[in-house]
mmCIF file with all atom_site columns, C-alpha atoms and ligand atoms in Angstrom:
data_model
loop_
_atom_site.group_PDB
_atom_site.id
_atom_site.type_symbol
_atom_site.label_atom_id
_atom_site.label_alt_id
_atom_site.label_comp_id
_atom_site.label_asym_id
_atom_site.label_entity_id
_atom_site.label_seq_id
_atom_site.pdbx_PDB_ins_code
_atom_site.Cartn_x
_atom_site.Cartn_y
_atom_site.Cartn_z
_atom_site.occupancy
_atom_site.B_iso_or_equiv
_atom_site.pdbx_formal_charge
_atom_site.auth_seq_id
_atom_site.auth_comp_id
_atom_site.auth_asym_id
_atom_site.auth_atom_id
_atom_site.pdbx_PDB_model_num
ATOM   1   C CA  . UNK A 1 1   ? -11.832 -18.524 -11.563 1.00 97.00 ? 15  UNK A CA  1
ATOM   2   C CA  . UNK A 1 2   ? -9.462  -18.364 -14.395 1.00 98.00 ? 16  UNK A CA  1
ATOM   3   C CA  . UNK A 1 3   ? -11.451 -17.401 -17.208 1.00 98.00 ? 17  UNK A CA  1
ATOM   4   C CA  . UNK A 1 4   ? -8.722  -16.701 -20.448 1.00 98.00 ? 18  UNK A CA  1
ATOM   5   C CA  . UNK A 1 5   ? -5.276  -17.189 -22.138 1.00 98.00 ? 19  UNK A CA  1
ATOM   6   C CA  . UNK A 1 6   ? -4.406  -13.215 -21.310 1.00 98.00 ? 20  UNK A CA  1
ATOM   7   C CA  . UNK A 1 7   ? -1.575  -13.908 -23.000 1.00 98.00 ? 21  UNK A CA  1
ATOM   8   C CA  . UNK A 1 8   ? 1.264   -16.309 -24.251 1.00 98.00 ? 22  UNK A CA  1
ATOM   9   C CA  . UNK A 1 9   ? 4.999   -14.754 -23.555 1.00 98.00 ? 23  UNK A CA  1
ATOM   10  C CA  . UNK A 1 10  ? 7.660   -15.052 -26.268 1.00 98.00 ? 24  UNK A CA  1
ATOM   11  C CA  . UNK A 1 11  ? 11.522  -14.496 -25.448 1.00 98.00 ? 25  UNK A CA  1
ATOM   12  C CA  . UNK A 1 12  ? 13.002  -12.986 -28.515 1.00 98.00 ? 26  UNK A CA  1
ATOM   13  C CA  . UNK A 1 13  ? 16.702  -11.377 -28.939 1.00 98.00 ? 27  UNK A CA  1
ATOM   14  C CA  . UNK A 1 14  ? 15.457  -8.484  -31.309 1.00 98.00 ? 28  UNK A CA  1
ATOM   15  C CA  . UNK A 1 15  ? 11.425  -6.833  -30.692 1.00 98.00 ? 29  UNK A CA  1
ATOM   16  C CA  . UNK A 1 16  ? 11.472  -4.777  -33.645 1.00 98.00 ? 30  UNK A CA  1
ATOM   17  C CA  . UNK A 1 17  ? 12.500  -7.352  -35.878 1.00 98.00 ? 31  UNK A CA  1
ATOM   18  C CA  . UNK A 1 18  ? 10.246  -9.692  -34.016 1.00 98.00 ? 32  UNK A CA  1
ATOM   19  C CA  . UNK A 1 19  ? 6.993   -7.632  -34.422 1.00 98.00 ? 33  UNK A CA  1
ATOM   20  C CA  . UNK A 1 20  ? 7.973   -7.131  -37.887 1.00 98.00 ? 34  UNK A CA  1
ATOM   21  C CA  . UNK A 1 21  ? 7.733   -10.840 -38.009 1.00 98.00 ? 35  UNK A CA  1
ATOM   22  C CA  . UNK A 1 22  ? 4.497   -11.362 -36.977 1.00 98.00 ? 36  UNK A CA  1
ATOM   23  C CA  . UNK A 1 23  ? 3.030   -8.345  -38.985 1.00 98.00 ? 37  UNK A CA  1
ATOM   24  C CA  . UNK A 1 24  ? 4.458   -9.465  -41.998 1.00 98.00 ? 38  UNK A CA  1
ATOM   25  C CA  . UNK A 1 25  ? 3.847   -12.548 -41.380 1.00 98.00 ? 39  UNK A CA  1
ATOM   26  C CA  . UNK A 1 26  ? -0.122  -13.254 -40.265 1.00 98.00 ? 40  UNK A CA  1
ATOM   27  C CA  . UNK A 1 27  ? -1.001  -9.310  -40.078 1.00 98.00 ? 41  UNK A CA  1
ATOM   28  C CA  . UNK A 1 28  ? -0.840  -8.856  -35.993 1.00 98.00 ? 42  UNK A CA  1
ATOM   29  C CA  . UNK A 1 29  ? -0.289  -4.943  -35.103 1.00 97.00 ? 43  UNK A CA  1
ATOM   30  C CA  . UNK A 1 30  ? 1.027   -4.059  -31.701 1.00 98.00 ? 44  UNK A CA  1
ATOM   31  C CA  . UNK A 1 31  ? -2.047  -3.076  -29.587 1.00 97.00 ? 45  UNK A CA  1
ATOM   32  C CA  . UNK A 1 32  ? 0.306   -1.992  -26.677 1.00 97.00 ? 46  UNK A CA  1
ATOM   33  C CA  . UNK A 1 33  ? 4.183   -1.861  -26.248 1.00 98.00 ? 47  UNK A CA  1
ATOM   34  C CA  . UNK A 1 34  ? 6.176   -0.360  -23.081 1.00 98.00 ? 48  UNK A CA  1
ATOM   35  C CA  . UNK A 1 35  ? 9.007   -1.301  -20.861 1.00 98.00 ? 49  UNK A CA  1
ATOM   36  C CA  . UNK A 1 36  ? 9.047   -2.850  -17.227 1.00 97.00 ? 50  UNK A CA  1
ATOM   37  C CA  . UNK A 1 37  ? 11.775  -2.019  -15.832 1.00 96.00 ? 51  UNK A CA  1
ATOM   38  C CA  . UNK A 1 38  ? 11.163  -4.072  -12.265 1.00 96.00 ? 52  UNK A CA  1
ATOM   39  C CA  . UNK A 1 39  ? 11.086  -7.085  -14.823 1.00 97.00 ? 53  UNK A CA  1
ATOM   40  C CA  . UNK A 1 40  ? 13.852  -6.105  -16.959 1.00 98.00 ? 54  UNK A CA  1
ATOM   41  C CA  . UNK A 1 41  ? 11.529  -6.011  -20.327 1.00 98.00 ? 55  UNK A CA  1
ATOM   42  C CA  . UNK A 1 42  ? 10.716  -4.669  -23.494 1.00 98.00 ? 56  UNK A CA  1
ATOM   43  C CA  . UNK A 1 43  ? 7.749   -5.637  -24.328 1.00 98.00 ? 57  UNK A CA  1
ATOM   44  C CA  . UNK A 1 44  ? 4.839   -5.546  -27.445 1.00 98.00 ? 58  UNK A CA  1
ATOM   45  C CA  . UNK A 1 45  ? 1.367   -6.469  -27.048 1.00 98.00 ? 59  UNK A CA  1
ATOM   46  C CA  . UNK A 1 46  ? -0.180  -7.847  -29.895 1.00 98.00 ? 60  UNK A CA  1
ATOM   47  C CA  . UNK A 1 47  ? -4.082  -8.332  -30.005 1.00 98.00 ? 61  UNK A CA  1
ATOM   48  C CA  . UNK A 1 48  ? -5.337  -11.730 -30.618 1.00 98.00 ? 62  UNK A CA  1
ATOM   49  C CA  . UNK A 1 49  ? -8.891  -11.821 -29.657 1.00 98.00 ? 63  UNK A CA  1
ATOM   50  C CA  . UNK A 1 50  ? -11.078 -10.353 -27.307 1.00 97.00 ? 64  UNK A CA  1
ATOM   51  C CA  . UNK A 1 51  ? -12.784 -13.010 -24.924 1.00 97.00 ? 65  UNK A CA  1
ATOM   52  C CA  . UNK A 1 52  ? -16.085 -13.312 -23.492 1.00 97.00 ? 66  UNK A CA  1
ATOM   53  C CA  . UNK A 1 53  ? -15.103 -12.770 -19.920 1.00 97.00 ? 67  UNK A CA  1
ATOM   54  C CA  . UNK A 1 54  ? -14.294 -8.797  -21.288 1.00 95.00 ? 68  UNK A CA  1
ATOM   55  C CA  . UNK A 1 55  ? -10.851 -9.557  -21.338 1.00 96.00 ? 69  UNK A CA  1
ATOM   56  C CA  . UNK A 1 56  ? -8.428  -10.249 -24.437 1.00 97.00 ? 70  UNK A CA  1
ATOM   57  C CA  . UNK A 1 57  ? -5.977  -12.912 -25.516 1.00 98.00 ? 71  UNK A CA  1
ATOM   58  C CA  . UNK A 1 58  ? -2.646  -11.340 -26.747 1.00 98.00 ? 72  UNK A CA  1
ATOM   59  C CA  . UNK A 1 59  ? 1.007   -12.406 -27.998 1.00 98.00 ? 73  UNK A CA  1
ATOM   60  C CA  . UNK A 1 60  ? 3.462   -10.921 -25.802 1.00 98.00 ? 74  UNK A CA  1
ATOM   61  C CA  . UNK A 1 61  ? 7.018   -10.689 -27.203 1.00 99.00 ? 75  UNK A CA  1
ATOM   62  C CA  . UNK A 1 62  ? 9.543   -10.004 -24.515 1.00 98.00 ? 76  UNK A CA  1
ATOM   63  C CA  . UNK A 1 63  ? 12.985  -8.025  -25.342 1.00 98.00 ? 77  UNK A CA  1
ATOM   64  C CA  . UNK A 1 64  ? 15.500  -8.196  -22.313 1.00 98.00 ? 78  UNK A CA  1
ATOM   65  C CA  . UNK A 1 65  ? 16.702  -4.685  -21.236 1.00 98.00 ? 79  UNK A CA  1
ATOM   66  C CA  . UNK A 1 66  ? 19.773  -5.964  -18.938 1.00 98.00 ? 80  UNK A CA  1
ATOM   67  C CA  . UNK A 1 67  ? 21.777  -9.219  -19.316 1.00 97.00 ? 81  UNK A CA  1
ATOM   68  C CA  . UNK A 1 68  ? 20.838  -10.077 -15.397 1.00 96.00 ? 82  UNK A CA  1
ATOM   69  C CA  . UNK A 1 69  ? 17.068  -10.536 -16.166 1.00 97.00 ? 83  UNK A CA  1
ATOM   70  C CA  . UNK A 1 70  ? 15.099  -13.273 -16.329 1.00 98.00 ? 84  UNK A CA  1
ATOM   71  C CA  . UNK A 1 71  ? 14.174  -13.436 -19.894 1.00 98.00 ? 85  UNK A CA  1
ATOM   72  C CA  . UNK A 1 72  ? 18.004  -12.821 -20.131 1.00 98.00 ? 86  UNK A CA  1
ATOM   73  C CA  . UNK A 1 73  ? 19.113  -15.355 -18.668 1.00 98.00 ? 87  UNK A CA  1
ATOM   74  C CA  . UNK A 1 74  ? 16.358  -17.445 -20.248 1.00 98.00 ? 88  UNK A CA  1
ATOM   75  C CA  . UNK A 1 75  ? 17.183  -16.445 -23.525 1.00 98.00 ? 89  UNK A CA  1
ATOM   76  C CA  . UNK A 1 76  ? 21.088  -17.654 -23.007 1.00 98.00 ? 90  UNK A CA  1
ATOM   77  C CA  . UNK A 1 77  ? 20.126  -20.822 -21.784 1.00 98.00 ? 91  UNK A CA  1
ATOM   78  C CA  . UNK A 1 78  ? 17.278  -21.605 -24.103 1.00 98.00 ? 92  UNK A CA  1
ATOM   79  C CA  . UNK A 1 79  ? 17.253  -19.349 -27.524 1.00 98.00 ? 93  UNK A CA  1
ATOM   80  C CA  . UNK A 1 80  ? 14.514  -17.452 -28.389 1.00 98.00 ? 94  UNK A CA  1
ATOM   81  C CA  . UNK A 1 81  ? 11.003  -19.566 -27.958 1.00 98.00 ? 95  UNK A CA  1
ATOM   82  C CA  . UNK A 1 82  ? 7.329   -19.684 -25.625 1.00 98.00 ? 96  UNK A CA  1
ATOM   83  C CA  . UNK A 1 83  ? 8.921   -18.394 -22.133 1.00 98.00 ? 97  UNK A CA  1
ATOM   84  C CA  . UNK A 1 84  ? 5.437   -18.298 -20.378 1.00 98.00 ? 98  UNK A CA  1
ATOM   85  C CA  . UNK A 1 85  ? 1.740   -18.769 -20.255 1.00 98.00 ? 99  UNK A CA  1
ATOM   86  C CA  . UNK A 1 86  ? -0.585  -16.491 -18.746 1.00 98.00 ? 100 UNK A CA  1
ATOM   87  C CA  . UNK A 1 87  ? -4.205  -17.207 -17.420 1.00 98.00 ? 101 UNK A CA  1
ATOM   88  C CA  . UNK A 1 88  ? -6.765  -14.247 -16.961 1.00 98.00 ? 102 UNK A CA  1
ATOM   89  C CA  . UNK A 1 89  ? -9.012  -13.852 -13.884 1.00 98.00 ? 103 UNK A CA  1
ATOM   90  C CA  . UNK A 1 90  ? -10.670 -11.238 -12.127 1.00 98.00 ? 104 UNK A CA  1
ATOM   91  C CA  . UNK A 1 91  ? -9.422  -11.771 -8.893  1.00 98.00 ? 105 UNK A CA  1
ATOM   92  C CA  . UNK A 1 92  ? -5.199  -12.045 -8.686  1.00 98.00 ? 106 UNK A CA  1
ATOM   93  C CA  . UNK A 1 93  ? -4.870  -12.666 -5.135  1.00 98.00 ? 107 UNK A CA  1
ATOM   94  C CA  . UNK A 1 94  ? -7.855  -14.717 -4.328  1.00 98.00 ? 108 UNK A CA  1
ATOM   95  C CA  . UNK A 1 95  ? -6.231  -17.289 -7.646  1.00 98.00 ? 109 UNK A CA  1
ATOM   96  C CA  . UNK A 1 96  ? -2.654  -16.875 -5.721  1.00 98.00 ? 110 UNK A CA  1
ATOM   97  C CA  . UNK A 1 97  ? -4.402  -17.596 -2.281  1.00 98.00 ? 111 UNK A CA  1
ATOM   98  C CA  . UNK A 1 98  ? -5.671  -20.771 -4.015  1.00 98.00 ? 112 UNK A CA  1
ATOM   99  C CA  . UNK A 1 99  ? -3.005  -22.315 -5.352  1.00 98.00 ? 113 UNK A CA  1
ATOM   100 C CA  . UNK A 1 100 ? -0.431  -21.957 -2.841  1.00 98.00 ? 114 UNK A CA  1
ATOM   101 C CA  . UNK A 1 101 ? -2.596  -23.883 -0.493  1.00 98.00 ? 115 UNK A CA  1
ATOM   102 C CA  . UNK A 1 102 ? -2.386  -26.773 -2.994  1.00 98.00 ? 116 UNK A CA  1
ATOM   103 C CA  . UNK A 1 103 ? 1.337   -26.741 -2.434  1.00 98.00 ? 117 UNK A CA  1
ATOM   104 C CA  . UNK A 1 104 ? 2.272   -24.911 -5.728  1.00 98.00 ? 118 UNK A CA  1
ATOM   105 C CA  . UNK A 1 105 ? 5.108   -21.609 -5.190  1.00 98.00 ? 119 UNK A CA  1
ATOM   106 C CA  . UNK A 1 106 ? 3.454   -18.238 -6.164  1.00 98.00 ? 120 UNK A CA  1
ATOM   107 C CA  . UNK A 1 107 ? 6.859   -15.989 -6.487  1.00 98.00 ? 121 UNK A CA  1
ATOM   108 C CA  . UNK A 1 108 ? 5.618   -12.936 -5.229  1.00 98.00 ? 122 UNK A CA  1
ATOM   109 C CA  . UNK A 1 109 ? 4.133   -12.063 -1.777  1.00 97.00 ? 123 UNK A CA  1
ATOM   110 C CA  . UNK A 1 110 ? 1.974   -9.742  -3.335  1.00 98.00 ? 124 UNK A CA  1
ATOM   111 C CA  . UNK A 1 111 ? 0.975   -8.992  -6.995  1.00 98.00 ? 125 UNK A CA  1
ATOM   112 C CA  . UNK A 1 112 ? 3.079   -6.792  -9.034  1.00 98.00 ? 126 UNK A CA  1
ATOM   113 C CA  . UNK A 1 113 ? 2.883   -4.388  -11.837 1.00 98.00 ? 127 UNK A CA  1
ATOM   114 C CA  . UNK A 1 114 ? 2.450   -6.285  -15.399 1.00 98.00 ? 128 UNK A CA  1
ATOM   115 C CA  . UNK A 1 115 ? 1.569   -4.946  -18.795 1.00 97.00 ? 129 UNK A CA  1
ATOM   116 C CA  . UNK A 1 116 ? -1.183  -2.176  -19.422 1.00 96.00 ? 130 UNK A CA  1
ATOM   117 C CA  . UNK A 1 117 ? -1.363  -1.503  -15.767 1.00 96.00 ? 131 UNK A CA  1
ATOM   118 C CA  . UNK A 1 118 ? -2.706  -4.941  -14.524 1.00 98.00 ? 132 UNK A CA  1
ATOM   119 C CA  . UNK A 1 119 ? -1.886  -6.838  -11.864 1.00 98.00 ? 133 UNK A CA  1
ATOM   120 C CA  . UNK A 1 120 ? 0.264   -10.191 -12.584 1.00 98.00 ? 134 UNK A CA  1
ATOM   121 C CA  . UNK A 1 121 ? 2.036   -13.000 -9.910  1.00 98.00 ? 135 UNK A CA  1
ATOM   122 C CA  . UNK A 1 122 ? 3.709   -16.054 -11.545 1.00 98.00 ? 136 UNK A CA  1
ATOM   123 C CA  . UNK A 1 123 ? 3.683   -19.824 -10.588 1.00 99.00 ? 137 UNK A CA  1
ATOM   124 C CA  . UNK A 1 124 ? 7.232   -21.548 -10.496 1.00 98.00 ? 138 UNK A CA  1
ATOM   125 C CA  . UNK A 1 125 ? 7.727   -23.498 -13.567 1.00 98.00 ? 139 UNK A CA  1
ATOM   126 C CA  . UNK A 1 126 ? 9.247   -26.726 -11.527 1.00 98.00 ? 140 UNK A CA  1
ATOM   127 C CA  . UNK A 1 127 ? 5.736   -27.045 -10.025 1.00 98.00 ? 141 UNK A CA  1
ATOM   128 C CA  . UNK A 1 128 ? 3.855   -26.490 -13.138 1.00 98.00 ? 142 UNK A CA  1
ATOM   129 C CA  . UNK A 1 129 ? 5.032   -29.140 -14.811 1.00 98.00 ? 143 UNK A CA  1
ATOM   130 C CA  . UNK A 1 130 ? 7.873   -27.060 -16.753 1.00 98.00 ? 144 UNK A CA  1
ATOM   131 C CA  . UNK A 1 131 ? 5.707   -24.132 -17.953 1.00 98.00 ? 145 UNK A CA  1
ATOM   132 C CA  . UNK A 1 132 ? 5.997   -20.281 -16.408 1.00 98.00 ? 146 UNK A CA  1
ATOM   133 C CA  . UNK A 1 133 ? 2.592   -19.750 -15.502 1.00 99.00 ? 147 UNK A CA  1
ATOM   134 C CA  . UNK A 1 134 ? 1.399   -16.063 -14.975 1.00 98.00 ? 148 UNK A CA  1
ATOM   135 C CA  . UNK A 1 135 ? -1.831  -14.637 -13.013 1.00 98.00 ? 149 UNK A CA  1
ATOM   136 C CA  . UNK A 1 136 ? -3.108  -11.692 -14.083 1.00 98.00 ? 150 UNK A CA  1
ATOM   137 C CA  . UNK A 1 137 ? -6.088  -9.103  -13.416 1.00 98.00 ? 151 UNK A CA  1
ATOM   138 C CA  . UNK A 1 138 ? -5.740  -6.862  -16.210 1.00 97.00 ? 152 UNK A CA  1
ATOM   139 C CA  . UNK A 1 139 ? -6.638  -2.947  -15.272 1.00 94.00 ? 153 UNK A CA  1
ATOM   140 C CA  . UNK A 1 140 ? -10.347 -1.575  -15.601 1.00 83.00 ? 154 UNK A CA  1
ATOM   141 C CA  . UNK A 1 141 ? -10.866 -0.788  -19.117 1.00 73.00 ? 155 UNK A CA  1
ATOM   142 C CA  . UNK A 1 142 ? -11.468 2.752   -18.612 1.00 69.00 ? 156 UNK A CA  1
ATOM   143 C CA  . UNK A 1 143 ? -7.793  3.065   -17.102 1.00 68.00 ? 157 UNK A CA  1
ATOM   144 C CA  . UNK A 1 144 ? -5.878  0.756   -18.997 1.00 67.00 ? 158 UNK A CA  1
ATOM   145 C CA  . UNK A 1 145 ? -2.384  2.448   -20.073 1.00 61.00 ? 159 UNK A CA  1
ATOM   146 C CA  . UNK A 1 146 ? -1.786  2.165   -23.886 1.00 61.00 ? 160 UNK A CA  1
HETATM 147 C C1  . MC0 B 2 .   ? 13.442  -20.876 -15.683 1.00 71.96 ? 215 MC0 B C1  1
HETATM 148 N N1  . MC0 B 2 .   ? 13.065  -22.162 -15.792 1.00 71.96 ? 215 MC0 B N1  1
HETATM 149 C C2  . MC0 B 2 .   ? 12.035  -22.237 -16.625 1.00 71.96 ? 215 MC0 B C2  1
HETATM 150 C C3  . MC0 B 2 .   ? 11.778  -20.912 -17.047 1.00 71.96 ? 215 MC0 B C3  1
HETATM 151 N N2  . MC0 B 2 .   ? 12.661  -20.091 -16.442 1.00 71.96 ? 215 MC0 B N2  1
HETATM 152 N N3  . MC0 B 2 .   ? 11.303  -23.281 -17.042 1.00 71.96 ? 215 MC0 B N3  1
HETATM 153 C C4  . MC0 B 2 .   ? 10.308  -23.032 -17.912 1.00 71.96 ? 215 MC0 B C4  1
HETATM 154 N N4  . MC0 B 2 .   ? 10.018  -21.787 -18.370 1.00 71.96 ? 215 MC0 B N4  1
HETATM 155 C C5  . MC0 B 2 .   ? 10.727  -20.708 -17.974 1.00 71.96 ? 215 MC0 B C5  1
HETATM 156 N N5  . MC0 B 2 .   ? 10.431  -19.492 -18.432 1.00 71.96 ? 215 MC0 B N5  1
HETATM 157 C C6  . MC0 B 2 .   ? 13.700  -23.306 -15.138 1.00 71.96 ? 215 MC0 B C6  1
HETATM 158 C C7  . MC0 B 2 .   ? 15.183  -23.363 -15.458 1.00 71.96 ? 215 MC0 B C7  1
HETATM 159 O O1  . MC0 B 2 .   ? 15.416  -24.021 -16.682 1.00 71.96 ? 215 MC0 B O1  1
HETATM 160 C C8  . MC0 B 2 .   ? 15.749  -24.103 -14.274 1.00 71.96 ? 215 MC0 B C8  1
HETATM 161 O O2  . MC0 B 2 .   ? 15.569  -25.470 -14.450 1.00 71.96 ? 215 MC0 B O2  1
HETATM 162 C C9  . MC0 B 2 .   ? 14.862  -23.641 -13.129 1.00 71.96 ? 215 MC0 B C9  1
HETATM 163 O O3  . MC0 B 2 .   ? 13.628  -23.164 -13.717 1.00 71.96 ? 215 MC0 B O3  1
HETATM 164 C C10 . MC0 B 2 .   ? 15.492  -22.507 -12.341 1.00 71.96 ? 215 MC0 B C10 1
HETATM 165 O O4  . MC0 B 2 .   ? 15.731  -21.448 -13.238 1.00 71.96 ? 215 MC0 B O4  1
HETATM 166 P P1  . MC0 B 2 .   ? 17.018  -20.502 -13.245 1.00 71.96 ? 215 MC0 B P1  1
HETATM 167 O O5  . MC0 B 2 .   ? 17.261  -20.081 -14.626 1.00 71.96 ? 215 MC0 B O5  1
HETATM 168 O O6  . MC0 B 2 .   ? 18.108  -21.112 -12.463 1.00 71.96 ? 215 MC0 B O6  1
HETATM 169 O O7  . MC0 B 2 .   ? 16.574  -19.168 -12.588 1.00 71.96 ? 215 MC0 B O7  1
HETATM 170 P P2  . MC0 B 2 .   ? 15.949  -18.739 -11.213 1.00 71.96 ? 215 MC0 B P2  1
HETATM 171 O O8  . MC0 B 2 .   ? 15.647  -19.879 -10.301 1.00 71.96 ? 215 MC0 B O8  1
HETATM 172 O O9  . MC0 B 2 .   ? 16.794  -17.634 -10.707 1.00 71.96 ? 215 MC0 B O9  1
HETATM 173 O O10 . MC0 B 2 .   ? 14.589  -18.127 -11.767 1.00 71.96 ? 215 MC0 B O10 1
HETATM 174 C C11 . MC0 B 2 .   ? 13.573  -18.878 -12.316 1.00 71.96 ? 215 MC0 B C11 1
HETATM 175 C C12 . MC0 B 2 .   ? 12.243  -18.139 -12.022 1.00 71.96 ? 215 MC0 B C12 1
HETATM 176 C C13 . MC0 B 2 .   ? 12.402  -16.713 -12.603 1.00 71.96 ? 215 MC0 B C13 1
HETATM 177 C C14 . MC0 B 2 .   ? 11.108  -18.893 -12.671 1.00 71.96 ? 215 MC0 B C14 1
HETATM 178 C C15 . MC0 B 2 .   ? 12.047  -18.112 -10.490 1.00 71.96 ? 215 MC0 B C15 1
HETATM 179 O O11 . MC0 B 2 .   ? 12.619  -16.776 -13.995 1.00 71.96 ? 215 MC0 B O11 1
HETATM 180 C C16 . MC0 B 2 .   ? 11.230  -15.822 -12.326 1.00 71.96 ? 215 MC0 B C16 1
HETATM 181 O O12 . MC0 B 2 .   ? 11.093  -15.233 -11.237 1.00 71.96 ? 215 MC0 B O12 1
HETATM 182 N N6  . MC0 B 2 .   ? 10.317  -15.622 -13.310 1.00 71.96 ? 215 MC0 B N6  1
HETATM 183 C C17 . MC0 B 2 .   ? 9.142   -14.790 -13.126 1.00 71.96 ? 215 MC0 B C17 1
HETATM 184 C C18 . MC0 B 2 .   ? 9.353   -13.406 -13.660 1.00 71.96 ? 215 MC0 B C18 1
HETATM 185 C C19 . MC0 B 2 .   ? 9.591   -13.342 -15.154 1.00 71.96 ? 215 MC0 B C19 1
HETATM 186 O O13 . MC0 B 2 .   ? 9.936   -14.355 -15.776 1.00 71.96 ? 215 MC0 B O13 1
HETATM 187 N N7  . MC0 B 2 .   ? 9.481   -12.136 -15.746 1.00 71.96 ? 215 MC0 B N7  1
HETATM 188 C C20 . MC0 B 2 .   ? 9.683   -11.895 -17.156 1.00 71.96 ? 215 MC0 B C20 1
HETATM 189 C C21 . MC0 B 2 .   ? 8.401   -11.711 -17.829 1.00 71.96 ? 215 MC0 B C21 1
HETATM 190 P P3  . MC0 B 2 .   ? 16.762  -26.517 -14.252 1.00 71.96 ? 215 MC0 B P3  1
HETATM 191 O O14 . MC0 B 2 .   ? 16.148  -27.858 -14.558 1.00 71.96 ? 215 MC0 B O14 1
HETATM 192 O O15 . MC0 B 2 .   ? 17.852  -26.093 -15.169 1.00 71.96 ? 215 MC0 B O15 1
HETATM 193 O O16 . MC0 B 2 .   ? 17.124  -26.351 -12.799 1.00 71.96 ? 215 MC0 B O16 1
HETATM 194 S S1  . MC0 B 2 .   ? 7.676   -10.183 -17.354 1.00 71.96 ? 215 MC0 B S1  1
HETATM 195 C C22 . MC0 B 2 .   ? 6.051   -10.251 -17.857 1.00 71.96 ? 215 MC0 B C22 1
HETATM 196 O O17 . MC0 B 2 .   ? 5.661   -11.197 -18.445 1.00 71.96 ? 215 MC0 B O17 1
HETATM 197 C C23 . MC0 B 2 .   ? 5.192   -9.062  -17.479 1.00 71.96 ? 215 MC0 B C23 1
HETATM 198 C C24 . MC0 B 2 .   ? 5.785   -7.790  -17.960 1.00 71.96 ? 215 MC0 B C24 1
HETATM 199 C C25 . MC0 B 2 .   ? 3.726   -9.187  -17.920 1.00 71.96 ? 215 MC0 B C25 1
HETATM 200 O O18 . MC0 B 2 .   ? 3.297   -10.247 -18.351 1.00 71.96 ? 215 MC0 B O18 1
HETATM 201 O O19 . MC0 B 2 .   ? 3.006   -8.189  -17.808 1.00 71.96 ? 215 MC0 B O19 1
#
């Protein structure tokens, strides 16, 4: 079951500047803020809400760290903007498992490393209807990485 926005991913050219935005702007703090390097990212969490599954919903603003990543190449094509959506659930593989068999491409063989230590796969945008959809198990509370 997918039980929460985890979080909503936005491309931007500059993070500090970006997270200075939104604090100045509506009061969000960075809860969390690290770099993936497998995904070519800088990245800030910012705490929305916790939700009643246990989880949270956060903003997730996305620096690229090298011009041949993703949000890179994204961010050239598209300008800064909503890259992806990500839905919350407790079980990452058994989701995956799930919607492949209704025809729809998981990219990843086997869940990778997203923020905070959890566990993320994404759906291909041409069969979602144009939208980056992520999967994600977030890590047990009591080892989340902050
Ligand atoms: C690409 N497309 C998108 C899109 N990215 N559509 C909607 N939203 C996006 N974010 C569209 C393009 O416009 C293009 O459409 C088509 O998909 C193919 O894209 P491409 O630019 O030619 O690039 P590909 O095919 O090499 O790669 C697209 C793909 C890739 C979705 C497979 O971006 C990918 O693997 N994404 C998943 C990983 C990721 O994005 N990581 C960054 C966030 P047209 O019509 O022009 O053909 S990391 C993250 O979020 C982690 C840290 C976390 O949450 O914890």
């Amino acid at each position: 079951m997918l039980t929460r926005i985890d979080h909503i991913g936005i491309a931007c050219f500059d993070l500090d500047k970006t997270v200075e935005f939104y604090r100045a702007t509506y009061g969000f703090e960075v809860f969390h803020s690290e770099v993936n390097e497998e995904q070519g990212v800088r990245e800030a969490m910012l705490k929305i809400n916790d939700t009643s599954d246990g989880g949270a919903s956060y903003l997730q603003l996305l620096e690229p760290t090298r011009p041949d990543s993703t949000v890179a190449k994204w961010l050239d094509k598209n300008g800064e903007g909503v890259h992806h959506i990500a839905f919350g659930t407790a079980d990452v593989d058994g989701e995956a498992a799930g919607i492949r068999d209704k025809g729809v491409r998981v990219l990843y063989e086997e869940p990778r490393r997203g923020s905070m230590g959890s566990r993320i796969t994404f759906l291909h945008p041409k069969d979602c209807h144009g939208v980056l959809t992520e999967l994600v198990t977030s890590a047990p509370v009591e080892s989340q990485e902050h």
